[in-house]
Short mmCIF file of C-alpha atoms in Angstrom, two decimals:
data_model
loop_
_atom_site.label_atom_id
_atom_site.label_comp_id
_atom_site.label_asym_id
_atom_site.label_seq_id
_atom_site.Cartn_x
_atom_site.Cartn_y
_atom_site.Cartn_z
CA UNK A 1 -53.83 95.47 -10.80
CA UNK A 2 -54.66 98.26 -8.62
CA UNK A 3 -58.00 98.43 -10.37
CA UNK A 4 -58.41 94.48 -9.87
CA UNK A 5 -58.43 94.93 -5.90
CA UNK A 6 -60.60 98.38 -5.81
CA UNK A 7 -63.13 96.21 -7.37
CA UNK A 8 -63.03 93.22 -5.70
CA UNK A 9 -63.43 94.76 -2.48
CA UNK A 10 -66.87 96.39 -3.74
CA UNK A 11 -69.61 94.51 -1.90
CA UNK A 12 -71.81 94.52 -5.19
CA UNK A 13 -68.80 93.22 -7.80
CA UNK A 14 -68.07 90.47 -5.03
CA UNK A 15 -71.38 89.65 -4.32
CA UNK A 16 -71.66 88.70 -8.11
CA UNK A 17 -68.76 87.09 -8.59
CA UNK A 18 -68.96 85.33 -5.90
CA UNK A 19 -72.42 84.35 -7.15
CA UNK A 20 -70.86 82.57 -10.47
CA UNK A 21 -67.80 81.11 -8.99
CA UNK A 22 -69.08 79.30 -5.56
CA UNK A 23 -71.05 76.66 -7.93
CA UNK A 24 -67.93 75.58 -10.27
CA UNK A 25 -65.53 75.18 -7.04
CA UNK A 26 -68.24 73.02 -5.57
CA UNK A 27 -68.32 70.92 -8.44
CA UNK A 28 -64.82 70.79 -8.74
CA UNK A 29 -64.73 69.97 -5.01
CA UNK A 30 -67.12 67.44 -5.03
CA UNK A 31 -65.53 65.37 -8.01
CA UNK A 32 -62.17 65.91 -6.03
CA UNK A 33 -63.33 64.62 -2.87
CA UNK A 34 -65.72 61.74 -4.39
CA UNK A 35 -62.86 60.60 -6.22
CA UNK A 36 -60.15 61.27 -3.51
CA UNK A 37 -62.11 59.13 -0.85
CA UNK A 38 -63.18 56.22 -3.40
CA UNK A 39 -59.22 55.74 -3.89
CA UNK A 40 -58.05 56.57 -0.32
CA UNK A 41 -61.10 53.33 0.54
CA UNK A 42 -60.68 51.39 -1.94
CA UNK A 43 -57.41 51.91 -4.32
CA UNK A 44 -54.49 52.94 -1.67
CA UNK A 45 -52.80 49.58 -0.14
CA UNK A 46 -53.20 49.58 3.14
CA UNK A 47 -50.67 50.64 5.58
CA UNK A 48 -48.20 47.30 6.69
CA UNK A 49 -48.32 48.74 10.33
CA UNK A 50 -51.48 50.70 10.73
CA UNK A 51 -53.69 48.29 8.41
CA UNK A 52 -56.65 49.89 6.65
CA UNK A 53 -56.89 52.61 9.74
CA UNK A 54 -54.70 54.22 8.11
CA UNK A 55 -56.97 55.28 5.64
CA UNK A 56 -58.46 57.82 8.04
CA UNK A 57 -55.66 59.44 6.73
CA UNK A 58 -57.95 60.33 3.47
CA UNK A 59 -60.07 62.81 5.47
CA UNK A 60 -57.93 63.52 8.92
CA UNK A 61 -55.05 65.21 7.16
CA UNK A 62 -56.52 67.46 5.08
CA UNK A 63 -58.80 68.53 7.93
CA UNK A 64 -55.76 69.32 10.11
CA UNK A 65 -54.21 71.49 7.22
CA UNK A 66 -57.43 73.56 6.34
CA UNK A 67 -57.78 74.03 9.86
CA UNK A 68 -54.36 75.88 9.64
CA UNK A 69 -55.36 77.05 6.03
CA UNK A 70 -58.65 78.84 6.88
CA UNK A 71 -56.79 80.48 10.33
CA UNK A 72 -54.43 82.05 8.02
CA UNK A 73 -56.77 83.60 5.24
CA UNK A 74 -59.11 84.67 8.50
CA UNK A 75 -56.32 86.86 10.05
CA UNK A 76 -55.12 87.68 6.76
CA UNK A 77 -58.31 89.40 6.30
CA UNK A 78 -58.93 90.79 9.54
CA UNK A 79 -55.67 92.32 9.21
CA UNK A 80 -56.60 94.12 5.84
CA UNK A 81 -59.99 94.95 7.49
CA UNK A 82 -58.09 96.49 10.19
CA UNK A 83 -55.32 97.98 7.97
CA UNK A 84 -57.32 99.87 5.01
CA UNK A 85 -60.81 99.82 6.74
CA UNK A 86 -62.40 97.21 4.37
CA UNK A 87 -65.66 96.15 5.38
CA UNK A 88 -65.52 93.09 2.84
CA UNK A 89 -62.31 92.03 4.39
CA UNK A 90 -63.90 91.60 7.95
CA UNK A 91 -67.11 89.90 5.97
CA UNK A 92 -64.15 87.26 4.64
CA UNK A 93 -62.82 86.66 8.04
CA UNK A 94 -65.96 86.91 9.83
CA UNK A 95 -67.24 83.85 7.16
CA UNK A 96 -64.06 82.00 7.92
CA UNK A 97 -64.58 81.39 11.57
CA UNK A 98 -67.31 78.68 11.76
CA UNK A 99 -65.97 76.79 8.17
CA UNK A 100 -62.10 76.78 10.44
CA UNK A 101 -63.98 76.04 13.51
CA UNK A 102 -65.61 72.46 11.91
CA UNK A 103 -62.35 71.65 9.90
CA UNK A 104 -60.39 71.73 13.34
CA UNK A 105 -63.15 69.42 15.14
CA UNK A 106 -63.10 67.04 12.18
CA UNK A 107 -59.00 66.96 12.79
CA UNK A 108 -59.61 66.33 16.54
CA UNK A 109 -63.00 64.00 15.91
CA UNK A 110 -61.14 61.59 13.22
CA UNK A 111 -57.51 62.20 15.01
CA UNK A 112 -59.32 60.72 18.04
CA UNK A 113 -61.13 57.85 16.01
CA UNK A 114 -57.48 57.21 14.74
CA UNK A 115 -55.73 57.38 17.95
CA UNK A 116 -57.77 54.63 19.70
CA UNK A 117 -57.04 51.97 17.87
CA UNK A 118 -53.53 53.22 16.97
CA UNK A 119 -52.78 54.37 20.56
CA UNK A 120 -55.23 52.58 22.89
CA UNK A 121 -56.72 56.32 24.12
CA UNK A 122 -59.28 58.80 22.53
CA UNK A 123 -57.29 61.49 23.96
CA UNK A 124 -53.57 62.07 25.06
CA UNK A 125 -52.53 65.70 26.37
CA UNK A 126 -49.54 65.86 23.55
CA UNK A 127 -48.33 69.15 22.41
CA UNK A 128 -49.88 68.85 18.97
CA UNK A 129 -53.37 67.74 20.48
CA UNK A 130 -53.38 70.22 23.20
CA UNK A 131 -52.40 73.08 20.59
CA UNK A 132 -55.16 72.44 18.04
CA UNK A 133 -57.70 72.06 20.56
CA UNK A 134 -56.57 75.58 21.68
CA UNK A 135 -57.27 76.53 17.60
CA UNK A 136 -60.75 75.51 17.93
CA UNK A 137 -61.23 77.52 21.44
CA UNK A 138 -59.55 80.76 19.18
CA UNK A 139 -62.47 79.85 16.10
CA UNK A 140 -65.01 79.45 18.96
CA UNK A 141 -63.72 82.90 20.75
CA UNK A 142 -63.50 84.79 17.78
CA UNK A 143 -66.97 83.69 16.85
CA UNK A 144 -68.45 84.58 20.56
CA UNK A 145 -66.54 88.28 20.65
CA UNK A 146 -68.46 88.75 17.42
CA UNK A 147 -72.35 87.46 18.92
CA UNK A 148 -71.57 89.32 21.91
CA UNK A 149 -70.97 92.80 19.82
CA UNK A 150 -73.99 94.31 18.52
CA UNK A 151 -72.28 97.22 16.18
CA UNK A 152 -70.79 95.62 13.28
CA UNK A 153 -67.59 98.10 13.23
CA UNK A 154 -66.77 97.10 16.40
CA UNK A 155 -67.34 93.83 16.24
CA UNK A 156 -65.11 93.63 13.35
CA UNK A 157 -62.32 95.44 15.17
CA UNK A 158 -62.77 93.67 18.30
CA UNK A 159 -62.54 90.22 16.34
CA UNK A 160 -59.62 91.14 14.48
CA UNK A 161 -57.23 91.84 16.95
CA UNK A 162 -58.09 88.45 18.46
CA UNK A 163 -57.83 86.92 15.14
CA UNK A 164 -54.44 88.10 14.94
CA UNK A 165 -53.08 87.72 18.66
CA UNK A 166 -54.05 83.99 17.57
CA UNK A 167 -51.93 83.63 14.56
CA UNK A 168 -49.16 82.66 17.10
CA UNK A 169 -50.78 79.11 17.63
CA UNK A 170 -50.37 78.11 13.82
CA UNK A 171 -46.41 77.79 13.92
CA UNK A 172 -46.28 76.10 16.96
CA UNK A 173 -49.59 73.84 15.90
CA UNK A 174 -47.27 73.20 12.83
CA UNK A 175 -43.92 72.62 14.89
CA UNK A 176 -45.53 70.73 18.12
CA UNK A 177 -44.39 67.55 16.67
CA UNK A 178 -40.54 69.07 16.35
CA UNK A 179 -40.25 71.02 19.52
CA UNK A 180 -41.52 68.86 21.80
CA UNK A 181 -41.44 64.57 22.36
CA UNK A 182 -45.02 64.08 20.93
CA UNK A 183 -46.95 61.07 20.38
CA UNK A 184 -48.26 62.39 17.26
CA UNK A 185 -45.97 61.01 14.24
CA UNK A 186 -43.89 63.68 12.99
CA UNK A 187 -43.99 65.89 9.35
CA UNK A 188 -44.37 62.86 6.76
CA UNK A 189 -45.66 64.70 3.42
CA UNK A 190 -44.41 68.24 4.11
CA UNK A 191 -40.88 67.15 4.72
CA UNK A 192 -38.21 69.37 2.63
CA UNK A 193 -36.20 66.15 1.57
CA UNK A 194 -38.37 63.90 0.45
CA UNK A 195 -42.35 62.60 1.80
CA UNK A 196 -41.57 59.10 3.37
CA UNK A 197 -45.00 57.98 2.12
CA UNK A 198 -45.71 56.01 -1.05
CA UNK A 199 -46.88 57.90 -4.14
CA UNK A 200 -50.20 55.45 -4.59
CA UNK A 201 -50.94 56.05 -1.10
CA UNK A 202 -49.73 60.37 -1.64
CA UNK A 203 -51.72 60.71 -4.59
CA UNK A 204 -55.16 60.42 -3.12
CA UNK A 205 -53.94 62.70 0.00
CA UNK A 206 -52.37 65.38 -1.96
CA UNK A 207 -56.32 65.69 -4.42
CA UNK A 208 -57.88 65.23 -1.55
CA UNK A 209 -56.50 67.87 0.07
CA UNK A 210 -56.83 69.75 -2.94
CA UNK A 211 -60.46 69.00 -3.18
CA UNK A 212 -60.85 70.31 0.53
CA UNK A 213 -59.67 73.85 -0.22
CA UNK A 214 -62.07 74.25 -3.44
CA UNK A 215 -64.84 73.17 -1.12
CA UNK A 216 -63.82 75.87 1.35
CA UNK A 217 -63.59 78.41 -1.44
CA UNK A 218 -67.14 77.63 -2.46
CA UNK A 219 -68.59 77.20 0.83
CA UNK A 220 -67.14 80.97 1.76
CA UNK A 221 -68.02 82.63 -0.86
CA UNK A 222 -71.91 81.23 -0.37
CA UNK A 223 -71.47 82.46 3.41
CA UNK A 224 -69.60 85.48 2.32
CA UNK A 225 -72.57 86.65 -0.02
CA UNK A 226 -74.68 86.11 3.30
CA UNK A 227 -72.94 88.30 5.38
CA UNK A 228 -72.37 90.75 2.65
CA UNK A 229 -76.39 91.12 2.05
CA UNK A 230 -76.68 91.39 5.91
CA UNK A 231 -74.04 94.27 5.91
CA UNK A 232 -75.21 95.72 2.77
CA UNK A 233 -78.79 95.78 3.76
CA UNK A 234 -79.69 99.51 3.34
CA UNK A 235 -77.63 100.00 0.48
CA UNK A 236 -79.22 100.58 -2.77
CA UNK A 237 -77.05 97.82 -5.18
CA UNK A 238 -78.87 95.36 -2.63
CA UNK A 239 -82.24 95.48 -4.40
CA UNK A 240 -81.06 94.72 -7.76
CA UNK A 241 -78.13 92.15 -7.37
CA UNK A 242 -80.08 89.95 -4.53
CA UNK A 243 -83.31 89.90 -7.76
CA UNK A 244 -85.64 91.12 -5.30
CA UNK A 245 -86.36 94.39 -6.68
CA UNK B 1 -85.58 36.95 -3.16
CA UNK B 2 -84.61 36.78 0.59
CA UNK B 3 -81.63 34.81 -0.95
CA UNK B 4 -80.72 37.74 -3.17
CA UNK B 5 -80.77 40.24 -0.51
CA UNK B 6 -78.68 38.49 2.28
CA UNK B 7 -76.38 37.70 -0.87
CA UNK B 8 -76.16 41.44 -1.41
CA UNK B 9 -75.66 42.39 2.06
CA UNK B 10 -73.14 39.90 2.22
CA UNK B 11 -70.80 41.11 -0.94
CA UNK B 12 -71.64 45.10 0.56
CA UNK B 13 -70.06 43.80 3.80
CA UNK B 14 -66.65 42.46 2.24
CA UNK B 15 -66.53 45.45 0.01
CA UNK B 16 -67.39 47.59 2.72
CA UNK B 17 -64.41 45.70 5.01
CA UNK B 18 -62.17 47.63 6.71
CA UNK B 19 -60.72 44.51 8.94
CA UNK B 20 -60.50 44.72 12.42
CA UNK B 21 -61.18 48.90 12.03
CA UNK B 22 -64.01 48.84 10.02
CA UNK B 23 -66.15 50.86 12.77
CA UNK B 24 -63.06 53.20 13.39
CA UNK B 25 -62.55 54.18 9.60
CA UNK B 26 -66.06 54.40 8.55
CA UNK B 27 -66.89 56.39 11.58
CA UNK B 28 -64.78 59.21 10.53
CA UNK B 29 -65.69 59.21 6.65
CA UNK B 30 -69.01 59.24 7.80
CA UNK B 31 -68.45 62.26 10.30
CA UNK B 32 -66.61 64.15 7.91
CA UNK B 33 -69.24 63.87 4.96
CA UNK B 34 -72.37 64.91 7.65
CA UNK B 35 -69.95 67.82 8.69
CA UNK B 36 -69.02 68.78 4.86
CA UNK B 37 -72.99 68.40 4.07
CA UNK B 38 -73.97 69.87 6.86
CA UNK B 39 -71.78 73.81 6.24
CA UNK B 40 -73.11 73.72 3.17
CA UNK B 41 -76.75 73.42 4.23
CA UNK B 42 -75.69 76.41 6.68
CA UNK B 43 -74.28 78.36 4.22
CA UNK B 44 -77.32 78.12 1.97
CA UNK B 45 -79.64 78.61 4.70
CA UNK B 46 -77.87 81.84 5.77
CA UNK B 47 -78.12 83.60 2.90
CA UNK B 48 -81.44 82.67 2.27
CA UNK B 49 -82.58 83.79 5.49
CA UNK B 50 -80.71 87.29 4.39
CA UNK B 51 -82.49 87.54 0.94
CA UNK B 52 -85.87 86.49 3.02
CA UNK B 53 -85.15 88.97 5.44
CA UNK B 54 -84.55 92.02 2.91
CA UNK B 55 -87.27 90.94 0.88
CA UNK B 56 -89.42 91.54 4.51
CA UNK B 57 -88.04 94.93 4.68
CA UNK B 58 -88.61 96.51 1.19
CA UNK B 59 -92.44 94.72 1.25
CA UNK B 60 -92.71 97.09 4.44
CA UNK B 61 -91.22 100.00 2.88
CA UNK B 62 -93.58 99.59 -0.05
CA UNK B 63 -96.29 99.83 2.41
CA UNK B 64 -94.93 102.51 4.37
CA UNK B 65 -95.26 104.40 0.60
#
């Protein structure tokens, strides 16, 4: 096991592997989400309150998780960057900031196309709102720290902290709708008890969802291998692994 | 022929039918697929621009030789 991670967290073993699996979890992804959307469209009944707007549903959900999902793995791996020194670790996290950033405006953009017909407004200052719009000011901070560091180490340290001092946003993004009288509906799918949402309208959410985080895993690792040749630039695996020796 | 194609738009537009939120739901599939499309362009675009980049700097360190 111990061997697993020392190799993984070699720039050249990642940069390959990362090489053959980004392709399958895009095609995986794209079935997933193809499929998802034709049956969240077209199969799902529509809502008896909301109508077919509820079938925004399909792609504003799972935006509003990964936006949660991708904070997560970026401070996770900040914090190892931080912990043990790994440069590939702050690659990871560095990669995860603009893919986070554009889940959380696609949970705002389609949350607002949602909310006008639902709520007569684009926008409402409600707890959950207010605290993932301050998620996409942490992607969009963490991002500008980085561009405004020019040494890489520091960056990296710099951007971690933040990334971490920000992790305290994702519970209360997650219990905004608990803690506070919100205009946002409350927990439907992730209830412990039971989801009070029908299966044939569930089913589409939960592989759509699904189909989200394997196009995040292939989208990172193609940004990932980016940022790794960028890093790795001087080193001499580069030459052979990137085919231009 | 022009009978054919205002027949076609005609059976697109019911499938396409969202009722009264037709503009509202297709907006945001439609945002979310340019967004989706759009991160991977990035992504590919990135590292090409690293490979293109490296590729610069060992052509000059050939010449340097």
């Amino acid at each position: 096991m111990r061997k697993f991670w020392h190799e993984l967290a070699s720039p050249p073993h990642f940069y390959r592997l990362a090489g053959r699996l980004s392709p399958w979890f895009g095609w995986v992804a794209a079935v997933l989400i193809v499929g998802s959307g034709w049956a969240g469209l077209f199969w799902a009944p529509p809502d008896y309150q909301q109508g077919d707007a509820f079938r925004i549903i399909y792609v504003h959900v799972p935006s509003a998780w990964m936006s949660l999902f991708v904070y997560v793995v970026m401070a996770t791996a900040a914090a190892i960057g931080l912990i043990w020194r790994i440069k590939l670790a702050h690659a990871v996290a560095a990669s995860c900031a603009p893919l986070g950033a554009s889940f959380t405006f696609l949970a705002l953009a389609t949350g607002s196309i949602w909310g006008k017909p639902m709520w007569g407004t684009w926008w409402e200052w409600d707890a959950r709102l207010t605290s993932e719009l301050i998620l996409l000011f942490l992607y969009a901070g963490y991002m500008a720290l980085r561009g405004s560091i020019d040494d890489t180490a520091r960056a990296d340290r710099a951007s971690a902290v933040l990334a971490l001092v920000g992790v305290v946003n994702v519970p209360i993004i997650h219990y905004s709708v608990i803690w506070w009288s919100s205009l946002h509906q409350g927990p439907t799918v992730t209830k412990l008890d039971a989801p009070s949402i029908a299966v044939s309208m569930l089913v589409p959410l939960l592989t759509m969802s699904f189909g989200f985080m394997c196009y995040f895993a292939a989208v990172l690792l193609a940004r990932v291998r980016g940022e790794v040749l960028e890093r790795e630039r001087n080193a001499r695996w580069v030459r052979q692994y990137s085919g231009l020796s | 022929m022009g009978a054919t194609i205002f027949w076609f738009i005609m059976m697109l537009g019911d499938i396409l039918s969202m009722g009264d939120y037709t503009a509202y739901v297709w907006s945001a599939y439609g945002l979310t697929l340019l967004v989706l499309v759009g991160n991977i362009l990035l992504a590919r675009r990135r590292h090409s621009a690293a490979r293109l980049d490296l590729g610069r700097r060992l052509q000059a360190r050939e010449g340097e030789r």
